[in-house]
Coordinates of C-alpha atoms and ligand atoms in Angstrom, one line a residue:
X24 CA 51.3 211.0 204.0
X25 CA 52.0 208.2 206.2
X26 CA 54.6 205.4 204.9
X27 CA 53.8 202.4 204.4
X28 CA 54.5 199.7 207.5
X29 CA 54.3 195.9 208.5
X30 CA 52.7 195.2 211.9
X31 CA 52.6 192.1 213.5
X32 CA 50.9 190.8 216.4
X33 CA 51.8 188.2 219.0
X34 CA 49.1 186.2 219.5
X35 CA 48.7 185.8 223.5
X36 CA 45.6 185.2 225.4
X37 CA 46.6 187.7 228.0
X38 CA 44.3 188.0 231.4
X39 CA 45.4 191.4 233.8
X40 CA 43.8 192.5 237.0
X41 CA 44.4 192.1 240.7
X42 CA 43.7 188.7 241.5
X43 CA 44.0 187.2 238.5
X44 CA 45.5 184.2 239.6
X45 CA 41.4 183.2 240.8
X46 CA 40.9 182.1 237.6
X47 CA 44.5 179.8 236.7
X48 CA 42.3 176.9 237.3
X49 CA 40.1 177.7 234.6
X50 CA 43.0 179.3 232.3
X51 CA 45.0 175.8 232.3
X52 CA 42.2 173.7 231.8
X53 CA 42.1 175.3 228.6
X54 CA 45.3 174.2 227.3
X55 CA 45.9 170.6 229.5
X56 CA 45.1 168.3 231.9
X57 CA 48.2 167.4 233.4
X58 CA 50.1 170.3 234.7
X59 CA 53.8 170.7 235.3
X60 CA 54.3 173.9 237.8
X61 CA 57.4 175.5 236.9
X62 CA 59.1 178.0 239.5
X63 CA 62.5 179.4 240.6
X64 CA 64.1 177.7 244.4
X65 CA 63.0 181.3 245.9
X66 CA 59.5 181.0 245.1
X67 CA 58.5 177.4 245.7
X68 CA 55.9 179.5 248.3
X69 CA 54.1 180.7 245.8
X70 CA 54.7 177.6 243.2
X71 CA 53.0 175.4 245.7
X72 CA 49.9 178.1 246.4
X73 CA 49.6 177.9 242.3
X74 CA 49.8 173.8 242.6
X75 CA 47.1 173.8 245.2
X76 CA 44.8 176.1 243.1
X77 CA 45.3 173.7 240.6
X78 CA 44.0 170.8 242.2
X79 CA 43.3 167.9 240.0
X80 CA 45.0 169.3 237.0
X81 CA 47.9 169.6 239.1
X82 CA 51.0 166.7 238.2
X83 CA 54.4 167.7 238.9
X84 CA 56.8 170.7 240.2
X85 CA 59.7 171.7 238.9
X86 CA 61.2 174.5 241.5
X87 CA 64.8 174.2 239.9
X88 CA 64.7 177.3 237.1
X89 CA 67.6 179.7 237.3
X90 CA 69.7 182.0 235.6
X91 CA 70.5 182.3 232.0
X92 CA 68.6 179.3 231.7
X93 CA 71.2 176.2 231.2
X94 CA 70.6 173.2 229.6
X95 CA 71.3 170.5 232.2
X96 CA 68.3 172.4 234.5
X97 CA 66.4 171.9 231.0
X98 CA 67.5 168.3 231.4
X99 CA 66.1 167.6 234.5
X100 CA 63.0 169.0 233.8
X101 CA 62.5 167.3 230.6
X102 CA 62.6 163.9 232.9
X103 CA 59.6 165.4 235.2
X104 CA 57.9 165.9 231.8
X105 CA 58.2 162.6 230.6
X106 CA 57.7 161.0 234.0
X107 CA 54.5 162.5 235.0
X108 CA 53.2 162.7 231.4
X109 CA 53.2 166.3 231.2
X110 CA 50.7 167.9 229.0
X111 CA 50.7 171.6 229.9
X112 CA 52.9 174.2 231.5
X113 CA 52.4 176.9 234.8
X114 CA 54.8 178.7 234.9
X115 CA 55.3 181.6 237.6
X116 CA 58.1 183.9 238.1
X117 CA 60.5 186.1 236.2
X118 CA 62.6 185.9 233.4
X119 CA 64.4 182.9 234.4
X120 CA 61.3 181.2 235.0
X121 CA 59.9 182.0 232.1
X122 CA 63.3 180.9 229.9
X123 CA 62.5 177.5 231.2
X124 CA 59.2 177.0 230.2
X125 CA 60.3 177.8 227.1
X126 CA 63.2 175.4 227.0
X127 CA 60.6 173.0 227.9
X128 CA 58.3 174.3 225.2
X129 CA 61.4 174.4 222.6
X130 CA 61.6 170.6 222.8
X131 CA 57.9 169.4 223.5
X132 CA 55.7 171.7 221.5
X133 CA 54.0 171.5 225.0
X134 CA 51.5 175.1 225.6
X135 CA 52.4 177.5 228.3
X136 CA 50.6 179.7 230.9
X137 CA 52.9 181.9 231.9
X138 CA 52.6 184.3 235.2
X139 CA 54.8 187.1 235.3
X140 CA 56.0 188.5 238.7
X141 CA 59.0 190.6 237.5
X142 CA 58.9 193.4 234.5
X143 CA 61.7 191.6 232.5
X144 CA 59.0 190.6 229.6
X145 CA 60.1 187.8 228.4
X146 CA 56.2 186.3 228.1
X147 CA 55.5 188.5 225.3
X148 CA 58.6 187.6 223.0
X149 CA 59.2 184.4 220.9
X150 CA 63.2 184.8 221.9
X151 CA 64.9 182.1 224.0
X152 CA 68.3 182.5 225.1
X153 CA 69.8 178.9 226.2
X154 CA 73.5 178.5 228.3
X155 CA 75.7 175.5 227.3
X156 CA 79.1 174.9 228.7
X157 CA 78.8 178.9 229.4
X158 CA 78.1 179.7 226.0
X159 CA 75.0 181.8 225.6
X160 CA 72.8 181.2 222.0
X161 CA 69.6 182.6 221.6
X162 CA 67.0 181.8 219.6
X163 CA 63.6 182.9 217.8
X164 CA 61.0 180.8 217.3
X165 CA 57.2 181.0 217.5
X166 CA 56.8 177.8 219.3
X167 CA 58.4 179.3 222.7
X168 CA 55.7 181.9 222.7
X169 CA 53.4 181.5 225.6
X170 CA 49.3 180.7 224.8
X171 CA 48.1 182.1 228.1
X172 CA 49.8 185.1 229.9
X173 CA 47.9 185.7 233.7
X174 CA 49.3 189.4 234.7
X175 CA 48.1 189.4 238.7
X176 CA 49.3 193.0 239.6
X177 CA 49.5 191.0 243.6
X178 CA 51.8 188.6 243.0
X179 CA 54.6 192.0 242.4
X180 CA 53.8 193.4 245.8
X181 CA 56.7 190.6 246.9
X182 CA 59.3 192.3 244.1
X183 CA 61.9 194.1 246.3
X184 CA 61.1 197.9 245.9
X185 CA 65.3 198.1 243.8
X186 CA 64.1 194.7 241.9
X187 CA 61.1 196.5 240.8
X188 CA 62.9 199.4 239.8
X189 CA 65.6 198.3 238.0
X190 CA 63.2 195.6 236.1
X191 CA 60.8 198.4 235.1
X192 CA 63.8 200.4 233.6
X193 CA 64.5 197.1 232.0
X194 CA 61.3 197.0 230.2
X195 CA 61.3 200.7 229.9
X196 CA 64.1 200.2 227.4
X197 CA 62.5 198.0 225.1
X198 CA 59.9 200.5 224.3
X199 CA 62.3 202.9 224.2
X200 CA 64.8 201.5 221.4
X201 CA 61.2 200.2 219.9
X202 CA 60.6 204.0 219.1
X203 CA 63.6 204.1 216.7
X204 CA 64.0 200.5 215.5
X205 CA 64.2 199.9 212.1
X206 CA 61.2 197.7 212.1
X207 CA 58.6 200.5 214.2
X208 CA 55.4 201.1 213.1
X209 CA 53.0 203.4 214.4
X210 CA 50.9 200.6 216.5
X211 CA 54.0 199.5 218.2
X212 CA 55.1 203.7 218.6
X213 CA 51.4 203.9 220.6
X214 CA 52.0 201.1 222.7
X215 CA 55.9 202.2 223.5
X216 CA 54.7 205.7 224.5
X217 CA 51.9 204.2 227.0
X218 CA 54.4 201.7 228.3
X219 CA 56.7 204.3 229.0
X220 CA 54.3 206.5 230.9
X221 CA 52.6 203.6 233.1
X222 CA 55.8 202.7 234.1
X223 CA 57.2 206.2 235.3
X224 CA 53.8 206.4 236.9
X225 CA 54.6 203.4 238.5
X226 CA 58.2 203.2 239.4
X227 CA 58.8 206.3 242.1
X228 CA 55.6 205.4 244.1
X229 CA 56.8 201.8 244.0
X230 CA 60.2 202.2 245.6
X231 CA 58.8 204.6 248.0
X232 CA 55.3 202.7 249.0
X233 CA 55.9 199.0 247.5
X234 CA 52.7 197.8 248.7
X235 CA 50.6 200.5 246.6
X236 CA 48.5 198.6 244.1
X237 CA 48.0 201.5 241.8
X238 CA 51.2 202.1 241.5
X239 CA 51.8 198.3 241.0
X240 CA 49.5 198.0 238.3
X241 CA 50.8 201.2 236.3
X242 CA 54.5 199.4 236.6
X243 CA 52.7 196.0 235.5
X244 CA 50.6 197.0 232.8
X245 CA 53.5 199.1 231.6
X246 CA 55.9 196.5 231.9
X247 CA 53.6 194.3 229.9
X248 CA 53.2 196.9 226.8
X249 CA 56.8 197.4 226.6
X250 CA 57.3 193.8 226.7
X251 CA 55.2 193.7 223.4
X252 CA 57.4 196.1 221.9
X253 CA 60.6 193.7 222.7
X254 CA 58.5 191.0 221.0
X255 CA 57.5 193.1 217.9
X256 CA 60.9 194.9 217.1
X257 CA 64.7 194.8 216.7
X258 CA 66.9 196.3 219.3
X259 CA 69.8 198.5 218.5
X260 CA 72.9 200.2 220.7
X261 CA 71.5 200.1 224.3
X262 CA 71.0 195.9 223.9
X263 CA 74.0 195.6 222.2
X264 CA 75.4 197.3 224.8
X265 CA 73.9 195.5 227.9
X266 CA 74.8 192.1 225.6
X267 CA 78.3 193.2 225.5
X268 CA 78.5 194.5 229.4
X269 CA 76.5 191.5 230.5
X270 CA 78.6 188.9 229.0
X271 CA 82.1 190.3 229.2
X272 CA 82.0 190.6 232.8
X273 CA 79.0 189.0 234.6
X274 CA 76.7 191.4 235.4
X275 CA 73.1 191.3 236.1
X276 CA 70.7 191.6 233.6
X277 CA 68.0 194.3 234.9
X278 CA 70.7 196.3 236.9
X279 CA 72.8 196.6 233.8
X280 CA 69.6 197.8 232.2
X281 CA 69.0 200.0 234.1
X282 CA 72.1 202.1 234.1
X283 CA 73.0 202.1 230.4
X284 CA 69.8 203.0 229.5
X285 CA 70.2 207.0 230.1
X286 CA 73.6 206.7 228.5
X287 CA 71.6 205.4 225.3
X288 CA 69.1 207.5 225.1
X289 CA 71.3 210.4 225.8
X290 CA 73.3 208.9 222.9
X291 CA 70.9 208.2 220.4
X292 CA 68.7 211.3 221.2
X293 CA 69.8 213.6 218.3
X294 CA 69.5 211.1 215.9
X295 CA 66.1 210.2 216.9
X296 CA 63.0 213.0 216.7
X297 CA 60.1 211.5 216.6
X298 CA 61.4 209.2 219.6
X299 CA 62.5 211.9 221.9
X300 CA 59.1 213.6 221.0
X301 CA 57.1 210.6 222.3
X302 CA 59.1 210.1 225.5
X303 CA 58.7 213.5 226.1
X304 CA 55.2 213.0 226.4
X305 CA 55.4 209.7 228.4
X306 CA 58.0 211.3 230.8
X307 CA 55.8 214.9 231.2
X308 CA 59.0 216.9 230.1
X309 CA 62.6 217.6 229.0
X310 CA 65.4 216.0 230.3
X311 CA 64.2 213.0 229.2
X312 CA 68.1 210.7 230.2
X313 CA 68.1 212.7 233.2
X314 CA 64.8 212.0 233.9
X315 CA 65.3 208.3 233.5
X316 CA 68.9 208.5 235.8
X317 CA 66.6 209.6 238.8
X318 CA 64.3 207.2 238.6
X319 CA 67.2 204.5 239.9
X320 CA 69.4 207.2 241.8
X321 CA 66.3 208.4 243.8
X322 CA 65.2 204.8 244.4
X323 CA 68.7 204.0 245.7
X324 CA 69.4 201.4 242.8
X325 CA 72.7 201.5 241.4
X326 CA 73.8 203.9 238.5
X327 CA 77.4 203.4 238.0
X328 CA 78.7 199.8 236.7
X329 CA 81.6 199.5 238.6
X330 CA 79.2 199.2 241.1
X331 CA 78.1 196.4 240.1
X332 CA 81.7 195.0 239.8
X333 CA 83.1 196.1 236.7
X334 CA 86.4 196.7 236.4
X335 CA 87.6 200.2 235.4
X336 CA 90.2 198.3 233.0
X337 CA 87.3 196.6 231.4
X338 CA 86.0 200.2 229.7
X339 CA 88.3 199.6 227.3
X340 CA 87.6 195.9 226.6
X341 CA 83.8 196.7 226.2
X342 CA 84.4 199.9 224.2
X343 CA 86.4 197.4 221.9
X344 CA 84.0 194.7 221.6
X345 CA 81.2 197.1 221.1
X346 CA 82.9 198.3 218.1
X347 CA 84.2 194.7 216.7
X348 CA 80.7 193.8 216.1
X349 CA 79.2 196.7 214.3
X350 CA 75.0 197.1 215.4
X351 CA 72.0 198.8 213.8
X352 CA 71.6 201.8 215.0
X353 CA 70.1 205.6 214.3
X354 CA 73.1 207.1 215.3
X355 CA 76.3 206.0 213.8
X356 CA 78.7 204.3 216.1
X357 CA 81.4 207.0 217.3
X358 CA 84.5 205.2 218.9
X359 CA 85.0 208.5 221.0
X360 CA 81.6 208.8 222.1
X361 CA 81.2 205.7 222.9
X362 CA 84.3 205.1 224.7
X363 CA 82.5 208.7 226.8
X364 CA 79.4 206.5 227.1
X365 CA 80.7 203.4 228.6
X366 CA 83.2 205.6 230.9
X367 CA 80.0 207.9 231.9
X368 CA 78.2 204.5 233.0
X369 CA 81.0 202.8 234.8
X370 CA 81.4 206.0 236.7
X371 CA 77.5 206.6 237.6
X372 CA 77.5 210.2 235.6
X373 CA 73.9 212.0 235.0
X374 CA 73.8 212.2 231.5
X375 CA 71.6 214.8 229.6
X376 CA 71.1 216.5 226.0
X377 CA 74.9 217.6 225.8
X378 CA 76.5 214.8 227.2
X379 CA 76.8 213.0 224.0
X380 CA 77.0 216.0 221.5
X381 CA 79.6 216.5 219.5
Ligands
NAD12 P1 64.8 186.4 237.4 O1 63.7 185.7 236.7 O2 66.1 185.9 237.3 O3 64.3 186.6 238.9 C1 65.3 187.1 239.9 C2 64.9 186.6 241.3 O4 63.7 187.2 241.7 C3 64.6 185.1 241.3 O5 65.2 184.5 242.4 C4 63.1 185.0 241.3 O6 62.6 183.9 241.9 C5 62.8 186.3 242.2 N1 61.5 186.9 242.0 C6 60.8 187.0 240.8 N2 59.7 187.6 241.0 C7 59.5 187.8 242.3 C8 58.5 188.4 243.1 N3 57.4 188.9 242.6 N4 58.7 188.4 244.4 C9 59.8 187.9 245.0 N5 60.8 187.4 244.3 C10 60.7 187.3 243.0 O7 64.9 187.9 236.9 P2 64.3 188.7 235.6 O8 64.9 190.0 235.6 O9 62.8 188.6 235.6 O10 64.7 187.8 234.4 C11 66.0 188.0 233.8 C12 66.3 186.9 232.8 O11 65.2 186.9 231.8 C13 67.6 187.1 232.0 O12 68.2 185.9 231.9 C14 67.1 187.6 230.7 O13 68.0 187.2 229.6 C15 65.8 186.9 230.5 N6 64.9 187.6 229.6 C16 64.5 187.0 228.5 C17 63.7 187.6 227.6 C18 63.2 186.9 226.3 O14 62.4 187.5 225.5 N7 63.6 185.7 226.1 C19 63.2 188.9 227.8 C20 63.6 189.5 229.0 C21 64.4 188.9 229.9

């Protein structure tokens, strides 16, 4: 008999196609009538194409968002707010992006269309993370959740091919660790599985033939279904992980992802049947880590953290603080094994079924 479960859904107004963005006119008007356009410096391109398809709705930009989201960029937003008398917010790029029109919507109550043109996912949660004097705190709150989310499968064509891979195995892991949280459901187990799949249809053709829209859209819509499963369940060791990695010594957010990620899995694997059986399916096979490891070797991302900079003196500092703060997890935390895990991922090693057996 099937247990008993909680599901609960997001509520989003959530427009996805191929040029999409047509109707961001119409879409705003919905929720204000004086817009403040929110973008990162790098895209103030396409932050000023959005502004112009605004037209009379259109009342300030803000082209200042960046990483980690600190307060004093908050700040200075929450001036163009007030200035222009602010009623609604457009915003367009990533997760950094995105972490600011939140900020802005943290302190305003103000309602957000949000246009995604990464796979981080951060449009389907109600999570803000916030930077103060360097100190990261996070938060969860509905009123950070975006109204409007306008997925236009065109505006990722500009996402460099590695971006777009090591982003998509960034969203790939919240589907994954959705399939064994302690809060899955079998709704949420659905829309993991189909996440998982578009997005492995999607990645290889994407770093080979970026400008292929099918493959585009598979990575979109899959990045956009696992981004629901971020929003809809708890995360366990690979987060914790990343968290750890991330913080401890400054690496980037999707890369570091990306390479833990088969380490996780690998991890977790035994522990976890039902999970394996559905990535199974979404990846067309066994091997399932493996499988996941050449996605980013054969796209030429990085695999191995000390590529990205870590120390190899820092395994030991991560393998410590991992264990300081003990996680939810399927598979109990094994200071050996873990200490193999972070070691295998500084060092770029292919995990698969027996790298993590005991
Ligand atoms: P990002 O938003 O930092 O973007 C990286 C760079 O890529 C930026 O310069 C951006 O302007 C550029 N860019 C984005 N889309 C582009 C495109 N289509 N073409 C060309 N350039 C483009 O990176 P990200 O990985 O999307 O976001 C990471 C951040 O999001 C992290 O801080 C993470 O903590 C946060 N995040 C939050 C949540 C949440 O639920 N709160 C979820 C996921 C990620």
């Amino acid at each position: 008999m099937m247990d008993s479960f909680v599901y609960e859904g997001l509520p989003a107004r959530v427009i996805f196609g191929h040029g999409t963005l047509d109707r961001v006119a119409d879409e705003a008007a919905r929720l204000g009538q004086r817009v403040l356009v929110v973008s990162t410096p790098e895209q103030t391109g396409a932050a000023g194409d959005l502004a112009r398809r605004l037209g009379g709705l259109h009342a300030a930009t803000f082209s200042g968002a960046t990483m980690h989201t600190p307060v004093e960029v908050t700040d200075r937003a929450m001036a163009v707010v007030t200035d222009a008398r602010i009623d609604a917010i457009v915003a367009l790029g990533g997760g950094s992006t995105i972490g600011l029109s939140k900020a802005i919507a943290l302190r305003t109550d103000l309602p957000q269309l949000v246009i995604p043109t990464t796979y981080a996912g951060s449009e389907m949660t109600r999570i803000i993370g916030q930077t103060e004097n360097g100190l990261k705190t996070t938060q969860v709150t509905p009123r950070v959740l975006p109204e409007t989310v306008i997925y236009d499968v065109d505006l990722t064509l500009t996402l460099p091919p590695l971006m777009s891979v090591t982003s998509g195995l960034n969203a790939m892991a919240h589907a994954v660790e959705a399939l064994y949280a302690t809060n899955r459901n079998p709704i949420i187990d659905m829309i993991a599985e189909s996440g998982i799949a578009s997005l492995y249809r999607g990645l290889p053709v994407v770093a080979r033939e970026p400008g292929n829209l099918e493959a585009r859209a598979n990575a979109l819509y899959g990045a956009w279904l696992c981004a629901i499963c971020l929003g809809a369940t708890s995360v366990a060791l690979h987060h914790k992980l990343c968290h750890v990695l991330g913080g401890s010594f400054n690496l980037p957010h999707a890369e570091t992802h990306a390479i833990v990620l088969p380490h996780a899995l690998a991890y977790n694997a035994p522990a976890v049947r039902d999970a394996v059986a559905a990535i199974k399916r979404a990846l067309g096979g066994e091997g399932i880590a493996g499988k996941l490891f050449d996605v980013a070797r054969d796209a030429g991302a990085p695999t191995a953290l000390r590529d990205l900079g870590m120390p190899e003196d820092g395994i030991d500092r991560a393998v410590e603080i991992t264990l300081a703060n003990p996680y939810d997890n399927p598979r109990p935390i094994d200071p050996v094994l873990i200490r193999r895990l972070i070691a295998n991922a500084w060092a770029g090693v292919r995990p698969d079924h027996s790298t993590y057996a005991v």
